[in-house]
Short mmCIF file of C-alpha atoms and ligand atoms in Angstrom, two decimals:
data_model
loop_
_atom_site.label_atom_id
_atom_site.label_comp_id
_atom_site.label_asym_id
_atom_site.label_seq_id
_atom_site.Cartn_x
_atom_site.Cartn_y
_atom_site.Cartn_z
CA MET T 1 17.02 -14.71 -56.09
CA ALA T 2 18.43 -15.85 -52.76
CA GLU T 3 19.39 -13.31 -50.25
CA THR T 4 23.12 -13.30 -49.24
CA ASN T 5 23.67 -14.17 -45.55
CA LYS T 6 24.51 -10.45 -44.79
CA ALA T 7 21.14 -9.21 -46.08
CA LEU T 8 19.63 -12.11 -44.32
CA LYS T 9 21.51 -11.13 -40.84
CA GLU T 10 20.66 -7.54 -41.28
CA LYS T 11 16.97 -8.45 -41.65
CA LEU T 12 16.91 -10.98 -38.83
CA PHE T 13 19.55 -9.99 -36.33
CA THR T 14 19.57 -7.37 -33.64
CA GLN T 15 21.90 -4.37 -35.14
CA LYS T 16 23.79 -3.15 -32.35
CA LYS T 17 25.54 0.37 -33.45
CA ASN T 18 27.56 2.83 -31.38
CA GLY T 19 25.40 5.76 -30.80
CA TRP T 20 28.01 8.19 -32.41
CA ASP T 21 27.63 6.12 -35.75
CA ARG T 22 23.84 7.08 -35.58
CA ILE T 23 23.53 10.59 -34.72
CA GLY T 24 24.78 13.66 -37.14
CA ALA T 25 26.58 16.80 -36.55
CA ALA T 26 23.67 18.61 -35.73
CA GLU T 27 22.44 16.17 -32.94
CA ALA T 28 26.21 16.11 -31.72
CA LYS T 29 25.91 19.88 -31.07
CA LYS T 30 22.74 19.07 -29.19
CA VAL T 31 24.35 16.64 -26.93
CA ASP T 32 27.25 19.15 -26.09
CA GLY T 33 24.69 22.11 -25.28
CA TYR T 34 22.38 19.78 -23.07
CA CYS T 35 25.58 18.32 -21.10
CA ARG T 36 26.80 21.81 -20.44
CA ASP T 37 23.60 22.55 -18.55
CA TYR T 38 23.48 19.25 -16.93
CA LYS T 39 27.15 19.94 -15.38
CA ALA T 40 25.90 23.16 -14.01
CA PHE T 41 22.86 21.27 -12.46
CA LEU T 42 25.23 18.93 -10.95
CA ASN T 43 27.48 21.36 -9.43
CA ALA T 44 24.22 23.66 -8.13
CA GLY T 45 22.89 20.35 -6.07
CA LYS T 46 25.18 18.23 -4.46
CA THR T 47 22.67 17.22 -1.97
CA GLU T 48 19.17 16.29 -2.35
CA ARG T 49 18.26 19.72 -0.44
CA LEU T 50 20.19 21.85 -2.84
CA CYS T 51 19.23 19.59 -5.78
CA ALA T 52 15.59 20.28 -4.74
CA ALA T 53 16.12 23.99 -4.33
CA GLU T 54 17.75 24.12 -7.85
CA ILE T 55 14.74 22.20 -9.45
CA VAL T 56 12.20 24.66 -8.06
CA ARG T 57 14.38 27.62 -9.26
CA LEU T 58 14.47 25.90 -12.75
CA ALA T 59 10.73 25.18 -12.70
CA GLU T 60 9.75 28.60 -11.71
CA GLU T 61 11.98 29.98 -14.44
CA ALA T 62 9.88 27.85 -16.84
CA GLY T 63 6.42 29.25 -15.47
CA TYR T 64 5.76 26.23 -12.96
CA ARG T 65 3.74 27.85 -9.67
CA PRO T 66 3.71 26.16 -6.22
CA TYR T 67 0.72 23.77 -6.00
CA GLU T 68 -1.74 24.74 -3.18
CA ARG T 69 -4.51 22.28 -2.26
CA GLY T 70 -7.97 23.18 -3.57
CA MET T 71 -6.34 25.45 -6.46
CA ALA T 72 -8.31 25.40 -9.57
CA LEU T 73 -6.38 23.75 -12.40
CA GLN T 74 -7.13 23.80 -16.13
CA SER T 75 -5.48 22.02 -19.14
CA GLY T 76 -2.01 23.86 -19.94
CA ASP T 77 -1.35 24.49 -15.93
CA LYS T 78 2.13 24.01 -14.80
CA VAL T 79 2.41 23.26 -10.97
CA TYR T 80 5.12 21.86 -8.60
CA LEU T 81 5.11 20.78 -5.15
CA CYS T 82 8.38 20.57 -2.86
CA ASN T 83 8.06 18.15 -0.29
CA ARG T 84 9.75 19.37 2.91
CA GLY T 85 12.71 20.59 0.69
CA LYS T 86 13.97 17.28 -0.34
CA SER T 87 11.98 16.01 -3.15
CA VAL T 88 9.85 17.69 -5.82
CA LEU T 89 6.70 16.70 -7.65
CA LEU T 90 5.95 18.49 -11.08
CA ALA T 91 2.57 18.21 -13.12
CA PHE T 92 1.73 19.75 -16.72
CA LEU T 93 -2.00 19.30 -17.17
CA GLY T 94 -2.71 17.79 -20.18
CA THR T 95 -5.93 18.27 -22.68
CA LYS T 96 -7.30 14.98 -21.42
CA THR T 97 -8.38 14.68 -17.97
CA LEU T 98 -6.59 12.63 -15.27
CA GLU T 99 -9.24 9.64 -15.86
CA GLU T 100 -7.08 8.64 -18.81
CA GLY T 101 -3.99 8.51 -16.90
CA ALA T 102 -1.06 10.37 -16.31
CA GLN T 103 2.37 9.80 -18.32
CA ILE T 104 4.91 9.65 -15.15
CA THR T 105 8.61 9.91 -14.87
CA ALA T 106 10.24 9.23 -11.50
CA ALA T 107 13.87 9.54 -10.47
CA HIS T 108 15.81 10.26 -7.39
CA ILE T 109 18.07 13.12 -6.23
CA ASP T 110 19.70 11.72 -3.27
CA SER T 111 23.25 10.11 -3.67
CA PRO T 112 25.48 8.20 -1.43
CA ARG T 113 27.56 10.29 0.79
CA LEU T 114 28.73 10.54 4.25
CA ASP T 115 26.24 11.96 6.82
CA LEU T 116 27.37 13.32 10.28
CA LYS T 117 26.59 11.52 13.25
CA PRO T 118 24.33 13.43 15.70
CA ASN T 119 27.25 13.81 18.25
CA PRO T 120 30.06 14.21 15.62
CA LEU T 121 32.68 16.62 16.86
CA TYR T 122 35.35 15.06 18.99
CA GLU T 123 39.19 15.52 19.66
CA ASP T 124 41.73 12.74 19.73
CA SER T 125 45.61 13.33 19.95
CA GLU T 126 45.05 17.13 19.42
CA ILE T 127 43.34 16.61 16.11
CA ALA T 128 39.70 17.36 15.79
CA TYR T 129 37.42 15.08 13.98
CA LEU T 130 33.63 14.77 12.90
CA LYS T 131 32.24 11.37 12.84
CA THR T 132 30.29 10.11 10.11
CA HIS T 133 27.62 7.57 9.32
CA TYR T 134 27.46 6.48 5.76
CA TYR T 135 24.37 6.76 3.36
CA GLY T 136 23.37 4.25 0.84
CA GLY T 137 25.41 1.73 -0.64
CA LEU T 138 29.05 3.17 -0.76
CA ARG T 139 32.54 1.31 -1.13
CA LYS T 140 34.15 2.88 2.13
CA TYR T 141 37.61 2.45 0.86
CA GLN T 142 36.94 5.01 -1.88
CA TRP T 143 36.24 7.98 0.59
CA PRO T 144 39.38 8.37 2.36
CA THR T 145 42.10 11.07 0.81
CA ILE T 146 39.90 12.93 -1.29
CA PRO T 147 38.93 16.42 -0.61
CA LEU T 148 35.29 16.93 0.77
CA GLU T 149 33.02 19.61 1.59
CA LEU T 150 30.23 19.76 4.17
CA ARG T 151 26.71 20.74 3.10
CA GLY T 152 23.31 20.95 4.93
CA VAL T 153 21.20 22.56 7.40
CA ILE T 154 21.21 22.86 11.10
CA ALA T 155 17.60 23.47 12.47
CA MET T 156 17.66 25.42 15.46
CA LYS T 157 15.03 25.15 18.48
CA ASP T 158 13.50 28.36 17.87
CA GLY T 159 12.40 27.32 14.23
CA THR T 160 15.03 28.95 12.21
CA VAL T 161 17.33 26.80 9.86
CA LYS T 162 20.82 27.53 9.31
CA THR T 163 22.32 26.64 5.98
CA VAL T 164 25.86 25.04 6.32
CA ASN T 165 28.34 25.38 3.52
CA ILE T 166 32.00 24.47 4.31
CA GLY T 167 34.59 23.79 1.43
CA ALA T 168 32.33 24.85 -1.84
CA ASP T 169 33.04 28.26 -2.09
CA ASP T 170 36.45 29.70 -3.77
CA GLY T 171 39.02 29.74 -1.32
CA ASP T 172 37.13 27.79 1.47
CA PRO T 173 38.93 25.06 3.43
CA LYS T 174 37.84 21.67 2.72
CA LEU T 175 37.67 18.44 4.89
CA VAL T 176 39.41 15.01 4.44
CA ILE T 177 39.57 11.45 5.78
CA THR T 178 43.02 10.27 6.34
CA ASP T 179 44.27 6.56 5.12
CA LEU T 180 47.19 4.57 6.47
CA LEU T 181 50.19 4.89 4.36
CA PRO T 182 51.57 1.89 2.49
CA HIS T 183 54.64 1.59 4.66
CA LEU T 184 52.40 0.67 7.56
CA GLY T 185 49.62 -0.79 5.71
CA ALA T 186 50.84 -4.42 5.17
CA GLU T 187 48.15 -5.73 7.68
CA GLN T 188 45.49 -3.60 6.10
CA SER T 189 46.28 -4.59 2.82
CA LYS T 190 45.54 -8.13 3.34
CA LYS T 191 41.83 -7.48 4.48
CA PRO T 192 39.08 -7.93 2.08
CA LEU T 193 38.42 -4.63 0.21
CA GLY T 194 35.18 -4.39 2.21
CA GLU T 195 36.72 -4.84 5.65
CA ALA T 196 40.01 -2.53 5.06
CA VAL T 197 38.21 0.70 5.74
CA PRO T 198 35.88 0.10 8.57
CA ALA T 199 32.96 2.57 8.85
CA GLU T 200 34.04 4.04 12.36
CA THR T 201 37.22 5.15 10.59
CA LEU T 202 35.45 7.58 8.28
CA ASN T 203 36.06 10.45 10.59
CA LEU T 204 36.56 13.90 8.97
CA VAL T 205 39.71 15.86 9.74
CA VAL T 206 38.25 19.40 10.86
CA GLY T 207 41.05 21.07 12.66
CA SER T 208 44.53 20.85 14.44
CA ARG T 209 45.17 24.20 16.12
CA PRO T 210 44.62 24.52 19.93
CA VAL T 211 42.91 27.74 21.29
CA GLY T 212 44.37 29.52 24.46
CA SER T 213 47.35 28.46 26.55
CA GLU T 214 45.80 26.81 29.28
CA GLU T 215 46.55 23.33 30.17
CA GLY T 216 43.74 20.56 29.77
CA GLY T 217 42.21 18.78 27.11
CA ASP T 218 39.78 19.49 24.11
CA ARG T 219 41.70 22.72 23.25
CA VAL T 220 41.23 21.89 19.51
CA LYS T 221 37.72 20.88 19.47
CA LEU T 222 36.96 23.97 21.33
CA ALA T 223 38.52 26.05 18.60
CA VAL T 224 36.70 24.38 15.86
CA MET T 225 33.52 24.69 18.01
CA GLN T 226 34.31 28.52 18.44
CA LEU T 227 34.87 28.94 14.76
CA LEU T 228 31.23 27.13 14.09
CA ASN T 229 29.75 29.57 16.78
CA GLU T 230 31.21 32.50 15.07
CA LYS T 231 29.96 31.46 11.47
CA TYR T 232 26.58 29.85 12.26
CA GLY T 233 25.75 30.90 15.73
CA ILE T 234 25.58 27.30 16.99
CA VAL T 235 26.71 25.38 20.18
CA GLU T 236 27.56 21.84 20.30
CA ASP T 237 23.89 20.70 21.15
CA ASP T 238 22.73 22.09 18.05
CA PHE T 239 24.33 19.06 15.99
CA THR T 240 21.48 17.11 17.36
CA SER T 241 19.03 18.55 14.97
CA ALA T 242 21.24 19.20 12.02
CA GLU T 243 21.51 17.00 8.56
CA LEU T 244 25.12 17.69 7.43
CA GLU T 245 26.42 15.39 4.50
CA ALA T 246 29.91 15.22 3.56
CA VAL T 247 30.16 15.19 -0.33
CA PRO T 248 32.87 15.28 -2.70
CA ALA T 249 34.49 18.72 -3.27
CA ALA T 250 35.05 18.71 -6.98
CA ASP T 251 32.96 20.09 -9.74
CA ALA T 252 31.62 17.88 -12.55
CA CYS T 253 33.93 17.97 -15.81
CA ASP T 254 34.55 16.50 -19.07
CA ILE T 255 36.61 13.50 -19.33
CA GLY T 256 38.62 11.91 -22.18
CA LEU T 257 40.66 13.79 -24.83
CA ASP T 258 37.42 13.67 -27.10
CA ARG T 259 35.44 15.18 -23.92
CA SER T 260 32.87 12.51 -24.78
CA LEU T 261 32.21 11.50 -21.10
CA ILE T 262 31.36 13.37 -17.95
CA GLY T 263 32.98 12.79 -14.45
CA SER T 264 31.08 13.77 -11.32
CA TYR T 265 29.73 12.99 -7.83
CA GLY T 266 26.21 12.20 -7.99
CA HIS T 267 25.12 10.99 -11.62
CA ASP T 268 23.24 8.42 -9.68
CA ASP T 269 20.63 9.67 -10.18
CA ARG T 270 20.79 13.20 -10.84
CA VAL T 271 21.47 12.50 -14.53
CA CYS T 272 18.13 10.93 -14.94
CA ALA T 273 16.42 13.45 -12.67
CA TYR T 274 17.86 16.20 -14.77
CA ALA T 275 16.75 14.64 -17.89
CA ALA T 276 13.24 13.87 -16.66
CA LEU T 277 13.04 17.56 -15.44
CA ARG T 278 14.44 19.14 -18.46
CA ALA T 279 12.17 17.30 -20.86
CA LEU T 280 9.29 18.48 -18.64
CA LEU T 281 10.46 22.06 -18.74
CA ASP T 282 11.25 21.98 -22.46
CA LEU T 283 7.69 20.85 -23.44
CA THR T 284 6.35 23.70 -25.78
CA ASP T 285 2.79 22.39 -26.47
CA THR T 286 0.27 21.17 -23.68
CA PRO T 287 0.67 17.47 -23.63
CA GLU T 288 -2.34 14.99 -24.27
CA LYS T 289 -2.00 13.23 -21.06
CA THR T 290 -0.94 14.91 -18.05
CA SER T 291 2.80 15.18 -17.69
CA VAL T 292 4.19 14.16 -13.97
CA CYS T 293 7.87 14.29 -12.92
CA VAL T 294 8.64 13.05 -9.52
CA LEU T 295 12.11 13.57 -8.36
CA ALA T 296 12.35 11.62 -4.89
CA ASP T 297 14.68 11.32 -1.99
CA LYS T 298 15.79 8.37 0.05
CA GLU T 299 16.15 5.91 -2.98
CA GLU T 300 19.49 4.95 -1.76
CA ILE T 301 18.30 3.67 1.47
CA GLY T 302 15.26 2.01 0.29
CA SER T 303 12.73 4.68 -0.70
CA CYS T 304 11.49 4.89 2.47
CA GLY T 305 10.63 7.91 4.86
CA VAL T 306 8.20 10.91 4.26
CA THR T 307 10.33 12.01 1.18
CA GLY T 308 10.86 8.74 -0.35
CA MET T 309 8.85 7.13 -3.05
CA GLN T 310 6.97 4.71 -0.58
CA SER T 311 5.49 8.13 1.07
CA ALA T 312 2.12 8.96 0.45
CA ALA T 313 3.28 12.35 -0.46
CA PHE T 314 3.19 11.11 -4.05
CA ASP T 315 -0.52 9.58 -3.85
CA THR T 316 -1.58 12.68 -1.95
CA PHE T 317 -0.36 15.15 -4.57
CA MET T 318 -1.98 13.06 -7.35
CA GLU T 319 -5.23 12.76 -5.53
CA ASP T 320 -4.99 16.49 -4.94
CA LEU T 321 -4.91 16.90 -8.64
CA CYS T 322 -7.59 14.21 -9.39
CA ASP T 323 -10.12 15.69 -6.87
CA ALA T 324 -9.87 19.04 -9.05
CA GLN T 325 -11.28 17.02 -12.04
CA ASP T 326 -13.61 14.77 -9.75
CA VAL T 327 -11.64 11.72 -10.80
CA PRO T 328 -10.91 8.82 -8.48
CA VAL T 329 -6.82 8.69 -8.31
CA ARG T 330 -7.05 4.74 -8.23
CA VAL T 331 -8.78 5.42 -12.02
CA CYS T 332 -5.86 7.41 -12.88
CA PHE T 333 -3.28 5.36 -11.51
CA GLU T 334 -4.31 2.18 -13.53
CA LYS T 335 -4.24 4.21 -16.63
CA SER T 336 -1.16 5.85 -16.06
CA PHE T 337 2.71 4.61 -17.29
CA CYS T 338 5.56 5.46 -15.37
CA LEU T 339 9.26 5.25 -16.49
CA SER T 340 11.32 4.49 -13.49
CA ALA T 341 14.35 6.64 -14.58
CA ASP T 342 17.40 5.30 -12.71
CA VAL T 343 20.99 4.89 -13.81
CA THR T 344 22.02 0.96 -14.75
CA ALA T 345 25.69 -0.39 -14.63
CA ALA T 346 27.72 0.25 -17.71
CA PHE T 347 29.81 -2.73 -19.05
CA ASP T 348 33.39 -1.79 -17.81
CA PRO T 349 35.93 -3.95 -19.85
CA ASN T 350 38.36 -3.76 -16.66
CA PHE T 351 36.05 -5.85 -14.75
CA ALA T 352 34.53 -8.02 -17.55
CA GLU T 353 34.07 -10.99 -15.32
CA VAL T 354 30.98 -9.48 -13.37
CA TYR T 355 29.00 -8.88 -16.60
CA GLU T 356 27.22 -10.89 -19.04
CA LYS T 357 28.42 -9.05 -22.50
CA ARG T 358 25.12 -10.27 -24.31
CA ASN T 359 22.89 -8.67 -21.98
CA ASP T 360 24.59 -5.51 -20.60
CA CYS T 361 24.36 -1.73 -21.28
CA GLN T 362 27.26 -0.11 -22.92
CA ILE T 363 28.17 3.32 -22.67
CA ASN T 364 27.38 5.30 -25.93
CA TYR T 365 24.74 3.20 -26.89
CA GLY T 366 21.73 5.27 -25.49
CA ILE T 367 19.42 5.00 -22.72
CA GLY T 368 19.32 1.46 -21.33
CA LEU T 369 16.05 -0.24 -20.64
CA CYS T 370 15.80 -2.67 -17.89
CA LYS T 371 12.59 -4.90 -17.80
CA TYR T 372 13.66 -6.00 -14.36
CA THR T 373 16.24 -5.21 -11.88
CA GLY T 374 16.54 -7.01 -8.27
CA ALA T 375 18.87 -9.51 -7.15
CA ARG T 376 18.93 -13.47 -6.55
CA GLY T 377 16.53 -14.21 -9.13
CA LYS T 378 14.78 -11.00 -9.68
CA SER T 379 13.97 -10.34 -6.24
CA GLY T 380 12.89 -6.70 -5.34
CA ALA T 381 12.10 -6.17 -9.20
CA SER T 382 8.77 -5.01 -10.55
CA ASP T 383 9.34 -7.17 -13.53
CA ALA T 384 7.62 -5.24 -16.33
CA ASN T 385 5.28 -7.31 -18.73
CA ALA T 386 6.34 -7.79 -22.35
CA GLU T 387 3.51 -5.36 -23.40
CA THR T 388 4.92 -2.73 -21.56
CA VAL T 389 8.35 -3.04 -22.82
CA ALA T 390 6.73 -3.27 -26.50
CA TYR T 391 5.04 -0.15 -25.84
CA VAL T 392 8.31 1.80 -24.88
CA ARG T 393 10.09 0.32 -27.83
CA ARG T 394 7.55 1.68 -30.22
CA LEU T 395 7.62 5.09 -28.10
CA PHE T 396 11.43 5.41 -28.33
CA ASP T 397 11.71 4.18 -31.97
CA ASP T 398 8.98 6.63 -33.11
CA ALA T 399 10.71 9.43 -31.45
CA LYS T 400 14.42 8.35 -32.76
CA VAL T 401 15.64 7.73 -29.16
CA ILE T 402 18.84 5.68 -29.10
CA TRP T 403 18.01 2.99 -26.50
CA GLN T 404 19.29 -0.60 -25.52
CA LEU T 405 18.26 -3.12 -23.34
CA GLY T 406 20.12 -5.03 -20.57
CA GLU T 407 20.36 -6.19 -16.97
CA MET T 408 22.88 -5.04 -14.44
CA GLY T 409 25.75 -7.59 -14.53
CA LYS T 410 25.91 -11.14 -14.19
CA ILE T 411 23.12 -13.12 -12.44
CA ASP T 412 24.13 -13.45 -8.77
CA ALA T 413 27.10 -11.13 -9.18
CA GLY T 414 24.98 -8.81 -6.87
CA GLY T 415 22.26 -6.67 -8.05
CA GLY T 416 20.17 -3.66 -7.26
CA GLY T 417 16.73 -1.99 -7.09
CA THR T 418 14.89 1.40 -8.01
CA VAL T 419 11.78 3.28 -7.19
CA ALA T 420 10.13 0.92 -9.88
CA LEU T 421 8.41 -1.57 -7.65
CA TYR T 422 6.91 1.26 -5.49
CA MET T 423 5.13 2.91 -8.69
CA ALA T 424 4.11 -0.54 -9.82
CA ASN T 425 2.81 -1.15 -6.43
CA ARG T 426 0.28 1.51 -7.07
CA ASN T 427 -1.14 -0.14 -9.91
CA ILE T 428 0.88 1.88 -12.36
CA THR T 429 2.40 0.28 -15.24
CA THR T 430 6.17 0.86 -14.78
CA LEU T 431 9.22 0.21 -16.68
CA ASP T 432 12.85 0.82 -15.65
CA ALA T 433 15.21 2.90 -17.72
CA GLY T 434 18.46 5.01 -17.41
CA VAL T 435 21.94 6.24 -18.12
CA PRO T 436 24.57 3.39 -17.97
CA VAL T 437 27.31 4.53 -15.47
CA LEU T 438 30.62 3.74 -14.82
CA SER T 439 32.01 3.41 -11.23
CA MET T 440 28.60 3.68 -9.99
CA HIS T 441 28.18 4.99 -6.28
CA ALA T 442 32.06 6.15 -6.25
CA PRO T 443 32.53 9.71 -5.17
CA PHE T 444 33.26 10.59 -8.95
CA GLU T 445 31.19 8.63 -11.44
CA VAL T 446 31.40 8.35 -15.19
CA VAL T 447 28.57 8.82 -17.86
CA ALA T 448 28.47 9.04 -21.56
CA LYS T 449 27.20 12.66 -22.92
CA LEU T 450 25.34 10.72 -25.77
CA ASP T 451 23.66 8.50 -23.17
CA CYS T 452 22.43 11.60 -21.03
CA TYR T 453 20.99 13.34 -24.13
CA GLU T 454 19.19 10.23 -25.33
CA THR T 455 17.83 9.71 -21.95
CA TYR T 456 16.56 13.44 -22.23
CA LYS T 457 14.97 12.54 -25.44
CA GLY T 458 13.34 9.23 -24.00
CA MET T 459 11.61 11.17 -21.22
CA LYS T 460 10.33 13.67 -23.70
CA ALA T 461 8.92 10.63 -25.78
CA VAL T 462 7.19 9.66 -22.27
CA TYR T 463 5.58 13.04 -21.99
CA GLU T 464 4.41 13.44 -25.39
CA SER T 465 2.88 9.94 -25.76
CA LYS T 466 -0.56 9.99 -26.77
MN1 MN X 501 19.83 5.19 -8.29
MN1 MN X 502 22.43 4.07 -6.55
#
């Protein structure tokens, strides 16, 4: 008997289905529990340093020990290495040796933000400001008129490091960047979005009350410097060896009446970093292949620098682990697999014109695989081969992970990169995958809870792959 078209379509066509139609009540409960912990992780780590510290805390709680070169290692051992306080490498030694390769996940923990310039403090018209230099690809118009907090460190010449936190604790004052009122914004409103708020106007208001009664300028700046001196024991010169970052002063929260979404600063890429970390920490049995989790810094500015994915810090860590087993690291790399875990663009019906509906990731459709990223004809992409995509399809289907495959918007609409090519350059088979994000790189990004949890399941499947 001839099959009906409906049956034929079911057999032959790709079946797209909203993730909520594919999970039961028990799974939905797990989604909620997981996302509660994820929100706490976001709030604890608004900068790469704070995030690295939280990762170390969670890792130690789960029995991971700091790695030291030359340490005897055996199957079942759990170690981590914190690279200069800004990135973390973790490994769970498998039952097989590293000659069989490692199962690696790589995400990043830096997010777009406003860094202070080396000489930031000044006074203009009896208002004190801090000058900023933006970090990463942010849309400058999104940063004025939102409460900001200042986090980071001041490294003193005597070797001590002061931790700065202005605006994060209850009752703390916050900082802000002002914008033009619409009444006087006629000219500004005619400018292209990218030019309406020049980077040199992203100056943080830090005070307006002058000190003393003497004549002369800079009395507001002096008052602010006095407060900083009282709180941190610093003088103006000390800004030169500081890393201070202005980040949104708002905690992660549920979005939507159905609480299906999470709004927060820094989903890119802490949403994948947390999934990669948590999946590793939750492994109960020793994996067959060694599980490695890389949580890198500097992705947003090109993965450069000593704490970025291009740094030899990763190779050194892997070589050290390999040395303990008398395995050449190059042999380990060529047998390894890496899931480059970074967020992707979620289809936004408000801006449908920049997406290509047949090849985009949608919220609530699970972790988004990207065979390639890049721009202008895949430039800058590692472009995984078909066999690699097939391997991950099988892996995810076997582990009942809800996943989708997409590109990031229309061809030539823009584009973006991840750490994937730097892993692939090392002769490691690599594929991109991550959570679809709405308003990516904004001070307040949105993700779907279901996708967060499915990404966690995906990471777990990578570690557990035989
Ligand atoms: Mn990213
Ligand atoms: Mn990014």
